Coordinates of C-alpha atoms in Angstrom, one line a residue:
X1 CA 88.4 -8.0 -45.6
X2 CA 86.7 -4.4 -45.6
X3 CA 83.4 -4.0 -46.9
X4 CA 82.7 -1.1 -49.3
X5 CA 79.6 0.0 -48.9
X6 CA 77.4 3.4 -48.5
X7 CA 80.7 5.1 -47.5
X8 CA 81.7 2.7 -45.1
X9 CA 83.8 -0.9 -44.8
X10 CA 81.7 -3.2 -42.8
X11 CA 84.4 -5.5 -40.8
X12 CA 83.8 -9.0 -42.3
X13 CA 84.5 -9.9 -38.6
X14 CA 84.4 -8.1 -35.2
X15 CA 86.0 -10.3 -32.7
X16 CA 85.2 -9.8 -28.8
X17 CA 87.2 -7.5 -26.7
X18 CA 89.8 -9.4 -24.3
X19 CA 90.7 -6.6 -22.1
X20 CA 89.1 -4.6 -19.3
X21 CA 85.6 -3.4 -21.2
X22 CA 85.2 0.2 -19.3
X23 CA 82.6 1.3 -21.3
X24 CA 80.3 -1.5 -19.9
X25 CA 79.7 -1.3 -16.4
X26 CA 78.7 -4.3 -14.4
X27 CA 75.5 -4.6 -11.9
X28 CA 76.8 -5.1 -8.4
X29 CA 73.9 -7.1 -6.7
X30 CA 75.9 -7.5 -3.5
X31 CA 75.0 -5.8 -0.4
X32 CA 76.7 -5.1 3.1
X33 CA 75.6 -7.4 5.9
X34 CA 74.0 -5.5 8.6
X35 CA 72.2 -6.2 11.9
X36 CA 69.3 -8.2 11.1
X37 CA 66.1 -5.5 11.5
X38 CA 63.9 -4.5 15.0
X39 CA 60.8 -6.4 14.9
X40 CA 58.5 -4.9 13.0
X41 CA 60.2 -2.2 10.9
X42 CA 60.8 -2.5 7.4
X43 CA 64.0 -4.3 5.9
X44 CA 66.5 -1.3 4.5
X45 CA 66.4 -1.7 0.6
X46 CA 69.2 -2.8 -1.4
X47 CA 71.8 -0.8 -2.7
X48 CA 71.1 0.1 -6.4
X49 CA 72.8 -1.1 -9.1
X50 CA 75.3 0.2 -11.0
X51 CA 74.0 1.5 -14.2
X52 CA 75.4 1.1 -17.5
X53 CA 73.2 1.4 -20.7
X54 CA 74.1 -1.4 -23.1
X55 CA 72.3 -1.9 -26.1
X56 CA 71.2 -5.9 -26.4
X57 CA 69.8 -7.2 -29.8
X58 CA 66.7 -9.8 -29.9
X59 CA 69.4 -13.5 -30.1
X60 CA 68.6 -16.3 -31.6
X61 CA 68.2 -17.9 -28.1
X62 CA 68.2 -15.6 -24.9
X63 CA 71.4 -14.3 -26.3
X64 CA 73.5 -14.7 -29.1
X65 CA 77.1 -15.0 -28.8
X66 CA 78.4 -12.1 -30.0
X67 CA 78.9 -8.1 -28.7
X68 CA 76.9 -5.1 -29.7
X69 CA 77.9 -1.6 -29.7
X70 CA 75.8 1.3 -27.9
X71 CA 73.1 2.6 -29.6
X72 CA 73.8 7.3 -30.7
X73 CA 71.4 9.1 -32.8
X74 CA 72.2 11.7 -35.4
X75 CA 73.2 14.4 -33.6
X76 CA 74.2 12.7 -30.5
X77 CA 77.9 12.0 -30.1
X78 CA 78.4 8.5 -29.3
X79 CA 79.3 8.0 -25.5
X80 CA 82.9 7.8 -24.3
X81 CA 83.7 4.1 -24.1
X82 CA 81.1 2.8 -25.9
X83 CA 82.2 0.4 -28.9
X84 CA 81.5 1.3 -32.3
X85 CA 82.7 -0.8 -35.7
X86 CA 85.8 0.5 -36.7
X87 CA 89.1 1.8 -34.6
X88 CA 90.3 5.2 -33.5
X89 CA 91.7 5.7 -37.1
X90 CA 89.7 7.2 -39.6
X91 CA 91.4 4.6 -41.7
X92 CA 90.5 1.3 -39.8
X93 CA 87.6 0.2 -40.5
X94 CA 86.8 -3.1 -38.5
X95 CA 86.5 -2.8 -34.8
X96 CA 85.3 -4.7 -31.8
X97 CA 82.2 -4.9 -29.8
X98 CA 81.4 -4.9 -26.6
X99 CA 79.2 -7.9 -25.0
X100 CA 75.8 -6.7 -24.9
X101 CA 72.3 -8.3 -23.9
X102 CA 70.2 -9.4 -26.1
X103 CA 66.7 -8.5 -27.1
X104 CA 66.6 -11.7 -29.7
X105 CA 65.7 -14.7 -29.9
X106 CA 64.6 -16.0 -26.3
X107 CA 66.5 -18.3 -25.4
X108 CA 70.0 -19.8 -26.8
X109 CA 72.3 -18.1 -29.0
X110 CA 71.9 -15.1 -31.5
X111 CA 69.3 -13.1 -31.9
X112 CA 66.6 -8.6 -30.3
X113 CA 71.9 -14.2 -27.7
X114 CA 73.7 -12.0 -27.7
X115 CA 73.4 -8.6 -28.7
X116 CA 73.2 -4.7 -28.8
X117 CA 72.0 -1.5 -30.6
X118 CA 74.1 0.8 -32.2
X119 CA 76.0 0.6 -32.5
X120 CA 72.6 -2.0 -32.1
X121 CA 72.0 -6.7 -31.0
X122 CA 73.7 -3.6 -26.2
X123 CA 74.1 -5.4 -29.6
X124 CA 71.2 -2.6 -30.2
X125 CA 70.8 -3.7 -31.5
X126 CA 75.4 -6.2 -29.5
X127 CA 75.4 -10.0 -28.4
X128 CA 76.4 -11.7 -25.1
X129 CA 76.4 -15.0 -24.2
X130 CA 73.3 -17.1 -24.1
X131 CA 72.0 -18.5 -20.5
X132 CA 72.1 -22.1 -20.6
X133 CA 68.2 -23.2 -21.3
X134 CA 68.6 -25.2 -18.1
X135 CA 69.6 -22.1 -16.0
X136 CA 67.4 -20.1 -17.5
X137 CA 64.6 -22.5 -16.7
X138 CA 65.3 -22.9 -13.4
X139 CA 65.3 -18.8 -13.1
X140 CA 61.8 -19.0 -14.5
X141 CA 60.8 -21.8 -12.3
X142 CA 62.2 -20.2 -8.8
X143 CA 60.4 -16.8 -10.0
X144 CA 56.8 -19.1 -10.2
X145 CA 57.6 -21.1 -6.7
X146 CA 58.4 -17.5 -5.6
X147 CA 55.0 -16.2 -6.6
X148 CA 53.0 -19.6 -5.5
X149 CA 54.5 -19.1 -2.3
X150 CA 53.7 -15.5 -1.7
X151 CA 50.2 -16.5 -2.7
X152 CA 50.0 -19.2 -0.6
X153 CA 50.7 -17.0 2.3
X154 CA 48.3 -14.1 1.3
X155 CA 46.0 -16.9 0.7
X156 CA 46.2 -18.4 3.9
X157 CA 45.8 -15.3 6.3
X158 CA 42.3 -14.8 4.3
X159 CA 41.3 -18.4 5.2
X160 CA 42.4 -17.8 8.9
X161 CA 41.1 -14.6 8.9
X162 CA 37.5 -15.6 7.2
X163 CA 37.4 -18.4 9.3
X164 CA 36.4 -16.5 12.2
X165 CA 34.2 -14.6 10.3
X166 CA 30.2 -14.9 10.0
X167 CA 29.1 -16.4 6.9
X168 CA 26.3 -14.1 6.9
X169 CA 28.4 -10.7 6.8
X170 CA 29.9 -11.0 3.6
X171 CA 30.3 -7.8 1.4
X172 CA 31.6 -9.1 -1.5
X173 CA 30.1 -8.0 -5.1
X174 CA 29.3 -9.9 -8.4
X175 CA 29.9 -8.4 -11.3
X176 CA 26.7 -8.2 -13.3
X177 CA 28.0 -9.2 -16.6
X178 CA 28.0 -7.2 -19.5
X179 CA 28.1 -9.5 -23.3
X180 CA 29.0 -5.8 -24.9
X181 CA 32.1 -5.5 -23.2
X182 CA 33.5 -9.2 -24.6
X183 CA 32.7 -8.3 -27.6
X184 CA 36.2 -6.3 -28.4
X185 CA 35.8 -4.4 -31.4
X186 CA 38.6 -5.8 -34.4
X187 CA 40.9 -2.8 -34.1
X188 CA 41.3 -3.2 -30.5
X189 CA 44.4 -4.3 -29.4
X190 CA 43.0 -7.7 -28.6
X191 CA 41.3 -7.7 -31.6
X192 CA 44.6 -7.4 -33.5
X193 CA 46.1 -10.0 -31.4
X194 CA 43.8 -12.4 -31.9
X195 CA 44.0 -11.7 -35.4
X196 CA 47.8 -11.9 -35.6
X197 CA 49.3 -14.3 -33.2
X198 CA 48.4 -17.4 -35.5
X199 CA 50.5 -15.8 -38.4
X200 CA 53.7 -15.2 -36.1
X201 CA 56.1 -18.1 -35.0
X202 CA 58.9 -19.4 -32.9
X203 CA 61.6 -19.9 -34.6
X204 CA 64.5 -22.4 -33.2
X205 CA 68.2 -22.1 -34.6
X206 CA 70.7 -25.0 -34.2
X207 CA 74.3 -24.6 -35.6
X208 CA 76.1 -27.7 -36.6
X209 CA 78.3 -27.4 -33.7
X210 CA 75.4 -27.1 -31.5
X211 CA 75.2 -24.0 -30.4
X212 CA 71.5 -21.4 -31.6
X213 CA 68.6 -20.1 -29.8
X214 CA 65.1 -18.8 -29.7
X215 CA 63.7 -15.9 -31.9
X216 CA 60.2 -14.8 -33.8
X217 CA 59.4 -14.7 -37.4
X218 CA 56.0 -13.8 -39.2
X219 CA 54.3 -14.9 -42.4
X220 CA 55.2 -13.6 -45.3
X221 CA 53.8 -14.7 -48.0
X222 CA 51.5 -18.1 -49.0
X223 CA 54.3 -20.3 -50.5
X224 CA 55.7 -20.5 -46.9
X225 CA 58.6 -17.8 -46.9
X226 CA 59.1 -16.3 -43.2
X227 CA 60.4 -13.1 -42.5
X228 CA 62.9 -12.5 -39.5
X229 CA 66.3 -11.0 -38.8
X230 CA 69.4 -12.7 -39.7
X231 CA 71.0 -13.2 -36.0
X232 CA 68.2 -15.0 -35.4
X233 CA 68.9 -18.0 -37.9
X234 CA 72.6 -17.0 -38.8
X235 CA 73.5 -20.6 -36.3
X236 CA 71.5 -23.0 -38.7
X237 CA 72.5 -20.9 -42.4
X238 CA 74.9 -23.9 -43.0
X239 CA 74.1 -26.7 -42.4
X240 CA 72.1 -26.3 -39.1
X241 CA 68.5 -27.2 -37.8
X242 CA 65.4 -24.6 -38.2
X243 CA 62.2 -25.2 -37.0
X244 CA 59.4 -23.0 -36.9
X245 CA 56.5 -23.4 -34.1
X246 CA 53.2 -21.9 -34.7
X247 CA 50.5 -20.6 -32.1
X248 CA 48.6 -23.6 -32.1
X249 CA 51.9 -25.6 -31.6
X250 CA 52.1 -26.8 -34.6
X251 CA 56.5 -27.0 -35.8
X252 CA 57.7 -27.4 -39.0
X253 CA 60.9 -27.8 -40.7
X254 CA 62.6 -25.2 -42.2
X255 CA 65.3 -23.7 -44.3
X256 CA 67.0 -20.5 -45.1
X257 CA 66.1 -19.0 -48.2
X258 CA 69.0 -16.1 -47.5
X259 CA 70.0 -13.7 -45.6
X260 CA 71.4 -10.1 -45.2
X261 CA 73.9 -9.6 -42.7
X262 CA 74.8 -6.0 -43.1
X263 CA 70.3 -5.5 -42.9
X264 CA 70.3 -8.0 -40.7
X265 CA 66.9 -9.5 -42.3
X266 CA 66.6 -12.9 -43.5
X267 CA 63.8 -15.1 -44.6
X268 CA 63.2 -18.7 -44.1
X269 CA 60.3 -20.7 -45.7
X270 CA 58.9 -24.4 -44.5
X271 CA 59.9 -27.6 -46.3
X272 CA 56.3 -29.0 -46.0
X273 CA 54.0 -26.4 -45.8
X274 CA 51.4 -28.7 -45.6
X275 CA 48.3 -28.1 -43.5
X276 CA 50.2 -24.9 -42.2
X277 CA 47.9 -21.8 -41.4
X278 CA 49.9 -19.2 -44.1
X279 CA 48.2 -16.2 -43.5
X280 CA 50.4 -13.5 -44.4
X281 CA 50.4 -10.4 -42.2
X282 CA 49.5 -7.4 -44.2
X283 CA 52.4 -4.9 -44.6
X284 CA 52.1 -1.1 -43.8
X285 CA 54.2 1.4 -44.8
X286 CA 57.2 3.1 -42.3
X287 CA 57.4 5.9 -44.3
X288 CA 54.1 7.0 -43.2
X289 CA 54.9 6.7 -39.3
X290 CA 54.5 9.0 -37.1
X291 CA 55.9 9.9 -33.3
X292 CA 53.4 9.0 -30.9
X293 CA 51.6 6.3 -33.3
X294 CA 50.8 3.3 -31.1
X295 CA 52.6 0.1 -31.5
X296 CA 52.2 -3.5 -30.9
X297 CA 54.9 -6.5 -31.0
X298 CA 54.7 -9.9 -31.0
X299 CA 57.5 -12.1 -30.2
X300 CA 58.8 -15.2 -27.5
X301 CA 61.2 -13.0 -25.3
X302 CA 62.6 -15.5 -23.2
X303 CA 61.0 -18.3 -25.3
X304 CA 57.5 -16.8 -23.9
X305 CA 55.9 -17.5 -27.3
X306 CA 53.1 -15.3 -28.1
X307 CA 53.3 -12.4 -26.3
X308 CA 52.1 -9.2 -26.7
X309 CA 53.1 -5.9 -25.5
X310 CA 52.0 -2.2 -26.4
X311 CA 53.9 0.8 -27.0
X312 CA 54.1 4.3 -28.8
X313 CA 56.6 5.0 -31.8
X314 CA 59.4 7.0 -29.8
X315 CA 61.7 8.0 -32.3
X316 CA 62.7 7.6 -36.4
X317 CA 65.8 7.3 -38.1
X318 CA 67.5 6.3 -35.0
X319 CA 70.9 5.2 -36.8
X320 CA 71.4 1.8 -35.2
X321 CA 75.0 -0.6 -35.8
X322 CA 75.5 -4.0 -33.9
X323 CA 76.8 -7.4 -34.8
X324 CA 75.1 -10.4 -36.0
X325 CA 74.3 -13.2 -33.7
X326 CA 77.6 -15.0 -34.3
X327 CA 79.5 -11.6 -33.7
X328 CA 81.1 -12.0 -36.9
X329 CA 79.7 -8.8 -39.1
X330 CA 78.0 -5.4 -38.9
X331 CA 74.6 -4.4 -39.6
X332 CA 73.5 -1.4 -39.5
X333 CA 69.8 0.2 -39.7
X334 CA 67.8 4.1 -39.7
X335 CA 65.3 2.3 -36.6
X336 CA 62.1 2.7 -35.7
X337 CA 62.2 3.2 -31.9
X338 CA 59.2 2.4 -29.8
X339 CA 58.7 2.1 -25.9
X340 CA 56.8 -1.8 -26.5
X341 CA 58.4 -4.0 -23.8
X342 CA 61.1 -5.9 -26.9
X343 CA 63.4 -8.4 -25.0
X344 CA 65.8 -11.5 -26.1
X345 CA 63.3 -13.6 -27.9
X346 CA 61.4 -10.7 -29.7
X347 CA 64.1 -10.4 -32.5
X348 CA 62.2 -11.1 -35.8
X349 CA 58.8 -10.7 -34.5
X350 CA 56.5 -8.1 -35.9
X351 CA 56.2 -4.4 -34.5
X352 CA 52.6 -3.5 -35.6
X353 CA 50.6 -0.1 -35.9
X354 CA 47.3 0.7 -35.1
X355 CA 45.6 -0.9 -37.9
X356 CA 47.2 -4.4 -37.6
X357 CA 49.7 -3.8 -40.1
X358 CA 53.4 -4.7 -39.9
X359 CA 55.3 -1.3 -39.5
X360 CA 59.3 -3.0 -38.8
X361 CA 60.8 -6.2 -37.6
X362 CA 61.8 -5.9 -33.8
X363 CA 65.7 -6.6 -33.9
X364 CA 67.5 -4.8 -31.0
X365 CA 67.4 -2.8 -27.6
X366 CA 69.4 -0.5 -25.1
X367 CA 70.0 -2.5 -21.8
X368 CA 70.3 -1.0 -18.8
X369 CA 72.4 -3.8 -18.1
X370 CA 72.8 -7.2 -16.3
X371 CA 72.1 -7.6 -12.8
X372 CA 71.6 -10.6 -10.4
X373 CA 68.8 -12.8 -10.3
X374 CA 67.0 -15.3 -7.8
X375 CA 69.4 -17.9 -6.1
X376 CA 72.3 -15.6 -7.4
X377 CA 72.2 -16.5 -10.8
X378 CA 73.5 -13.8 -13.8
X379 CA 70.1 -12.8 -15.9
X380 CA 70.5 -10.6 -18.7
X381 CA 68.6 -7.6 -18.5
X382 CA 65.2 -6.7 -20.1
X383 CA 63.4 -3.9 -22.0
X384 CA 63.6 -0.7 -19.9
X385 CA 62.0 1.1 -23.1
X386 CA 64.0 1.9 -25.7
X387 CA 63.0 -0.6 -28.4
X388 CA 63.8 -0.2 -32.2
X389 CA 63.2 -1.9 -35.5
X390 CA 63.9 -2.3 -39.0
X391 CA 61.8 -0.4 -41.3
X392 CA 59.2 -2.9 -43.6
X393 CA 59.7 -0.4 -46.6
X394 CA 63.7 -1.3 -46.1
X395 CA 63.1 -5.1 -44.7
X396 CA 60.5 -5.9 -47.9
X397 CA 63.1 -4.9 -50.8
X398 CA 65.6 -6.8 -49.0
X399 CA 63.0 -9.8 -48.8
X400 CA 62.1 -9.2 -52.4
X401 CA 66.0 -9.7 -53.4
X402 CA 66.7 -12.5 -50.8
X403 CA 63.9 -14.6 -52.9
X404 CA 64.0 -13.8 -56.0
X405 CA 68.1 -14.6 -56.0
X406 CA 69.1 -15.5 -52.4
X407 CA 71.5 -12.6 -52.0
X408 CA 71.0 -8.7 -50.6
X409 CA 72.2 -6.1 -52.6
X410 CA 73.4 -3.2 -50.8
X411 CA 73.4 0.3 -52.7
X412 CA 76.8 2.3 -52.1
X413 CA 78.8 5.8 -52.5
X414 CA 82.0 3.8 -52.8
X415 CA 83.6 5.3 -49.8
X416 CA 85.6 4.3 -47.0
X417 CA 85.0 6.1 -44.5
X418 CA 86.2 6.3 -40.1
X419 CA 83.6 4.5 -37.9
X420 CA 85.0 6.3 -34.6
X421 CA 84.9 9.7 -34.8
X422 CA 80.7 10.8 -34.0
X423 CA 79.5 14.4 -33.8
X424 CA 81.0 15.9 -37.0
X425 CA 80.2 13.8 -39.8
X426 CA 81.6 11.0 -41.9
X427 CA 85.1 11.4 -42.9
X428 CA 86.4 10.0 -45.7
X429 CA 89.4 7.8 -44.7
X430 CA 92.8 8.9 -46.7
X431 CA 93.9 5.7 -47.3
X432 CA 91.4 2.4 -47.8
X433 CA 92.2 -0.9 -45.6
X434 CA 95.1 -3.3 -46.5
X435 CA 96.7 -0.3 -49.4
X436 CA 93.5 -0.2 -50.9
X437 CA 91.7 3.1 -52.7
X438 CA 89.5 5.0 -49.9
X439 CA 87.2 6.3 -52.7
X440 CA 87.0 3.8 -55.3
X441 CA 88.2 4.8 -58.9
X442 CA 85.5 5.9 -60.8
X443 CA 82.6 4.7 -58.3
X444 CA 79.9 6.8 -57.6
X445 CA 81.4 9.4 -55.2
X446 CA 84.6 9.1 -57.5
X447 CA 83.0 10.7 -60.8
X448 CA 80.7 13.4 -58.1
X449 CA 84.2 14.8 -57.2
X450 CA 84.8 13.4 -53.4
X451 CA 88.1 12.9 -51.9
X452 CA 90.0 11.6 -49.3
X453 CA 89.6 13.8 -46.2
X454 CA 86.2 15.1 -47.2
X455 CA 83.7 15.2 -44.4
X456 CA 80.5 13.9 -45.6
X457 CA 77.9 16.2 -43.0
X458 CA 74.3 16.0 -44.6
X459 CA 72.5 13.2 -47.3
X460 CA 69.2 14.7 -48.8
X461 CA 68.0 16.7 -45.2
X462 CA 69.7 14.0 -43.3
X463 CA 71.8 15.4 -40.8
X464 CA 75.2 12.7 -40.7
X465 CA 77.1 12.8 -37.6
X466 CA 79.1 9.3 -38.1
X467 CA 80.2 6.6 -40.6
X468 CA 77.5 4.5 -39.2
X469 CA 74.8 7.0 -39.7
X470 CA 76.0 7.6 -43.7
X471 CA 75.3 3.9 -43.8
X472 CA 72.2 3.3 -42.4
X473 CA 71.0 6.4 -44.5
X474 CA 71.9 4.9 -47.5
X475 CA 70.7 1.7 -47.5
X476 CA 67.7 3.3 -47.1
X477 CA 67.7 3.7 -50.6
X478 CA 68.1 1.7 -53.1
X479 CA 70.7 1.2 -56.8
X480 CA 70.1 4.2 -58.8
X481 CA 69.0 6.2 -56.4
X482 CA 70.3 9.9 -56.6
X483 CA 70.9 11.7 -53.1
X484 CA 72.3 14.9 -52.8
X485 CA 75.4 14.9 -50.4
X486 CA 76.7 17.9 -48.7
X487 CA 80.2 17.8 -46.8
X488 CA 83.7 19.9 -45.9
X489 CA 86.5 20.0 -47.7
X490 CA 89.2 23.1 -46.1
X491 CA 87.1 24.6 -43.9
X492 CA 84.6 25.0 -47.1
X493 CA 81.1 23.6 -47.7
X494 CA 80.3 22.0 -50.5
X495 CA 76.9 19.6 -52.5
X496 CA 77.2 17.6 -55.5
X497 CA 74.3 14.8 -56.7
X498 CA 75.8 11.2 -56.3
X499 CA 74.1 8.0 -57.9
X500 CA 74.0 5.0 -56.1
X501 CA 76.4 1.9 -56.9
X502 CA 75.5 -1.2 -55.5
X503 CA 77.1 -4.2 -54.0
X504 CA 76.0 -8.1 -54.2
X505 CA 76.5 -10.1 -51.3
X506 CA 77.9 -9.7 -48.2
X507 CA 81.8 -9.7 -47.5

């Protein structure tokens, strides 16, 4: 079923490719054997890997089942090969993504499991399978024996070395001390931390079949409501298990209050709040960010609960589409985009300013792609920088709806529009999906004079290079919301004022 929204059907499901995915290429770890190395000289280093960007969004576990598409920007053509919602045809409107890594939930399935960005999820936020907790543990636990060993040995060589030493020519220093210099000042980025950390939890999602992951959440309010993305607890949304773990490792039950698969936002809230530190996390204002402001997040990548990283904002309005954690929908977004280190795990977590207030809710991140890990074993790939997250001014009126009635409302053009073609704008399809109207009968962009074959190129001062970018423009707004739109029709340019529709629910 297509989904009529801001000028654009979000497939009600986007089903994995099955055939040969050349828009993702894979990390060859192998290397040639050669003639072992001359005493003394310096091993040759490994081939590099292949590199192939894929956009991962934050899983509900270390990945979510599920693919992402490639994260474009306005103005940037998407990449040959990359998958985007939608086909080829200006009139299909559901598509496939590729598998991506996830920057979600850290570890299991769906959530910044398997996902990328935009196109989102390398999910952005796309989603790719989840490493088996047990596989993934061991990874963790052959890096530590990796990194006692190489201590041990560093350590040793000192002893041996000292050992011949005279006690009496030491040169080592003390540090004198200075009680100042602990005393970190509140808006320091430890301060903040400190400040923080007990207000965000883990959150774990388990499907009724089994199958969830690992993700973040943060303290919305003092009745108990959570706010984190919706691949995060899509797995547990019927009929599954949700738990939330705070930072002094305390876990509660939970439920799902509702959640928004085309934002992908949702929020959760504890069934026995009891004795539980709600301490909400103040809320800033995206609108007023800047490039260059300094970020924080806080999230579990790879179920690393409470960790902090730093970071600048890089970009805004980065038009962002990937697929839920189960791979079943779109979402799409107008991201924040910071350089923090965001990786599977982080998805729902908070992405902070310099003031301690919540600025967007990490949700995907572009991959470089998966490579090979210790004893051989596939790991998905990390941050290499490009970060982005949902708005709060967007992810708040969504929260505000999800509790006040436990469904999003999506404002709308009433267009369908083709999801493939990048660079010049959103064209309006000629016909709608299954025989129906590609500009709805006397919807908004109906009574402003649109047609079929019109190519939407500008909303407000919003340049529009795709259907995806129309959408995550628009649900920027809200119902009732006038935008002026500016498109082609014959070769001829043309503006007319179009109120927003809305939609209840997703499809």
């Amino acid at each position: 079923m297509s989904t009529e929204n801001e000028g654009a059907a979000v497939p009600s499901e986007a089903k994995p490719p099955t055939g040969p995915q050349p828009d993702s290429a894979s990390a060859s770890g192998a290397q040639t054997p050669g003639a072992p190395p001359a005493p003394g000289a310096r091993p040759a280093a490994p081939p590099p890997p292949d590199f192939a960007p894929t956009v991962a969004r934050a899983p509900g576990g270390f990945d979510e089942p599920g693919p992402m598409p490639p994260a474009y920007g306005a103005g940037h053509p998407r990449q040959p090969g990359y998958g985007h919602p939608g086909d080829d045809s200006a009139t299909e409107q559901t598509s496939q993504f590729p598998t991506y890594s996830a920057a979600g939930p850290g570890a299991g399935a769906g959530g910044w499991g398997q996902q990328p960005p935009y196109g989102g999820g390398g999910d952005p936020w796309g989603t790719t399978g989840t490493p088996a907790p047990k596989r993934r543990n061991g990874g963790l636990i052959a890096a530590v024996l990796v990194a006692a060993l190489v201590a041990g040995g560093v350590g040793g060589g000192i002893g041996f070395w000292a050992a011949g030493q005279n006690d009496g020519a030491s040169t080592t220093v003390s540090a004198s001390g200075d009680p100042g210099a602990l005393n970190r000042k509140p808006t320091s980025v430890s301060g903040i931390a400190q400040k923080a950390l007990p207000s965000v939890v883990t959150i774990e999602a388990q499907g009724a079949t089994g199958d969830g992951g690992t993700g973040t959440g943060f303290i919305y309010d003092k009745q108990g409501h959570i706010l984190t993305n919706n691949h995060v607890v899509a797995s547990a949304a019927n009929g599954g298990k949700l738990t939330a773990t705070f930072s002094n490792g305390k876990k509660y039950d939970a439920e799902v209050v509702g959640n928004a698969q085309g934002y992908d936002v949702a929020v959760i809230k504890l069934k026995n709040a009891s004795g539980a530190p709600l301490n909400p996390l103040p809320l800033g204002k995206s609108s007023n960010v800047q490039v260059g402001d300094a970020t924080i997040a806080i999230g579990a990548p790879f179920g690393l609960s409470g960790t902090v990283t730093t970071g600048i904002i890089s970009a805004k309005d980065r038009p962002v589409a990937s697929s839920d954690g189960g791979g079943t929908s779109a979402s799409y977004m107008s991201a924040l985009q910071t350089d923090a280190s965001i990786n599977p795990g982080n998805s729902g977590g908070p992405l902070m300013d310099a003031g301690g207030n919540v600025i967007g809710i990490n949700s995907a991140i572009q991959s470089a792609g998966n490579g090979g890990g210790l004893g051989g074993e596939s790991q998905q790939s990390g941050s290499i920088g490009l970060g982005f997250a949902i708005p709060i001014d967007q992810a708040r009126r969504v929260a505000q709806d999800l509790i006040r009635t436990g469904k999003p409302v999506y404002p709308q053009i009433g267009v369908q529009v083709g999801m493939r073609d990048t660079g010049n704008g959103a064209t309006i399809a000629k016909s709608g999906n299954n025989g129906s109207d590609a500009v709805t009968p006397n919807g908004p962009a109906d009574k402003a004079g649109l047609k079929p074959g019109d190519t939407i190129t500008k909303l407000d001062d919003t340049v529009v290079d795709s259907g995806p970018t129309l959408i995550s423009e628009i649900w920027q707004h809200k119902p009732g919301d006038e935008v002026t739109l500016t498109y082609k029709r014959a070769g001829k340019e043309h503006t007319t004022q179009v109120t927003l529709g809305q939609r209840t629910g997703d499809k």
